[in-house]
Structures are given as C-alpha cells and as structure tokens.
Amino acid sequence: MAPMWTRRKHLGSAVYNNMIYVVGGRDDTTELSSAERYNPQTNEWQPIVAMQSKRSGVGLAVVNGKLYAVGGID
C-alpha cells in the first residue's frame, strides 16, 4: 500500500464508494486539518478538501452520501 501524503495518527477514517477516506489526526507535533483518500485499485492517495479546523481523535461517517467529521480535539 502506498504511503499517505501526510503522516498522521489519531485520525478519522471511513469507506465510501470503494475509497478509504482519512481526515485530521496528529503528526508528531500538532493536530491536522488535512484530508485524503485512497484508491485501492490504483494504489494512490489523493489530497481532498481539508476540514475547517485542526482536530485529532475525530470520528468520520458517511450519511446520505456525505462525509461528516465529528468531535475530536484541537
């Protein structure tokens, strides 16, 4: 599996339309707002629109075809 664009831990993740989405989390120094998705068919990560705030420990869910990031800390 290809590495993510941004190293992160304590991230939110969800599967939607055969893609793995990851948001937020923390690198070794600070919380993150960035987000990306993984396409297992091409083995590639792609950056997507970032969250409006930096959060780690965030939950990620798909509701009615939309991704929602919930909770977390900054």
Short mmCIF file of C-alpha atoms in Angstrom, two decimals:
data_model
loop_
_atom_site.label_atom_id
_atom_site.label_comp_id
_atom_site.label_asym_id
_atom_site.label_seq_id
_atom_site.Cartn_x
_atom_site.Cartn_y
_atom_site.Cartn_z
CA MET A 1 0.00 0.00 0.00
CA ALA A 2 1.29 3.44 -0.94
CA PRO A 3 2.03 5.82 1.97
CA MET A 4 -0.34 8.70 2.72
CA TRP A 5 0.72 12.21 1.65
CA THR A 6 0.70 13.31 5.28
CA ARG A 7 1.98 11.22 8.16
CA ARG A 8 -0.81 11.07 10.78
CA LYS A 9 -2.10 9.21 13.83
CA HIS A 10 -5.37 9.51 15.80
CA LEU A 11 -7.20 10.16 12.51
CA GLY A 12 -10.79 9.62 11.43
CA SER A 13 -11.47 7.11 8.65
CA ALA A 14 -14.38 5.80 6.61
CA VAL A 15 -15.01 3.82 3.42
CA TYR A 16 -17.21 5.38 0.75
CA ASN A 17 -17.62 4.47 -2.93
CA ASN A 18 -14.78 1.93 -2.67
CA MET A 19 -12.34 4.58 -1.41
CA ILE A 20 -10.77 4.94 2.04
CA TYR A 21 -11.06 8.46 3.43
CA VAL A 22 -8.88 9.78 6.26
CA VAL A 23 -9.18 13.17 7.96
CA GLY A 24 -7.39 15.12 10.63
CA GLY A 25 -5.30 13.36 13.20
CA ARG A 26 -1.95 14.39 14.51
CA ASP A 27 1.60 14.33 13.21
CA ASP A 28 4.45 14.31 15.71
CA THR A 29 3.91 17.94 16.75
CA THR A 30 0.37 19.22 16.09
CA GLU A 31 -3.21 18.41 15.11
CA LEU A 32 -4.06 18.36 11.39
CA SER A 33 -6.94 19.65 9.25
CA SER A 34 -5.83 17.93 6.05
CA ALA A 35 -7.71 15.05 4.45
CA GLU A 36 -7.02 12.49 1.74
CA ARG A 37 -8.48 9.42 0.12
CA TYR A 38 -7.03 6.11 -1.02
CA ASN A 39 -7.99 4.31 -4.21
CA PRO A 40 -7.13 0.61 -3.75
CA GLN A 41 -7.47 -0.06 -7.48
CA THR A 42 -4.67 2.38 -8.37
CA ASN A 43 -2.80 2.19 -5.03
CA GLU A 44 -2.77 6.00 -4.82
CA TRP A 45 -3.61 8.58 -2.16
CA GLN A 46 -5.09 11.89 -3.26
CA PRO A 47 -5.49 15.06 -1.16
CA ILE A 48 -9.10 16.24 -0.74
CA VAL A 49 -10.66 19.36 0.79
CA ALA A 50 -9.37 19.91 4.32
CA MET A 51 -11.53 20.38 7.39
CA GLN A 52 -12.09 23.95 8.60
CA SER A 53 -10.31 23.25 11.88
CA LYS A 54 -7.43 21.09 13.07
CA ARG A 55 -8.62 18.01 15.01
CA SER A 56 -7.32 14.66 16.20
CA GLY A 57 -9.41 11.84 17.58
CA VAL A 58 -12.10 12.82 15.09
CA GLY A 59 -14.89 10.45 14.03
CA LEU A 60 -15.74 10.16 10.33
CA ALA A 61 -19.05 8.82 8.99
CA VAL A 62 -20.99 8.70 5.73
CA VAL A 63 -24.60 9.87 5.98
CA ASN A 64 -26.80 10.24 2.90
CA GLY A 65 -23.78 10.27 0.60
CA LYS A 66 -21.85 12.92 2.53
CA LEU A 67 -18.80 12.59 4.80
CA TYR A 68 -19.15 14.09 8.28
CA ALA A 69 -16.27 14.66 10.69
CA VAL A 70 -17.50 14.68 14.29
CA GLY A 71 -15.80 15.55 17.57
CA GLY A 72 -12.11 15.42 18.22
CA ILE A 73 -9.75 17.80 19.97
CA ASP A 74 -7.50 20.62 18.81
#
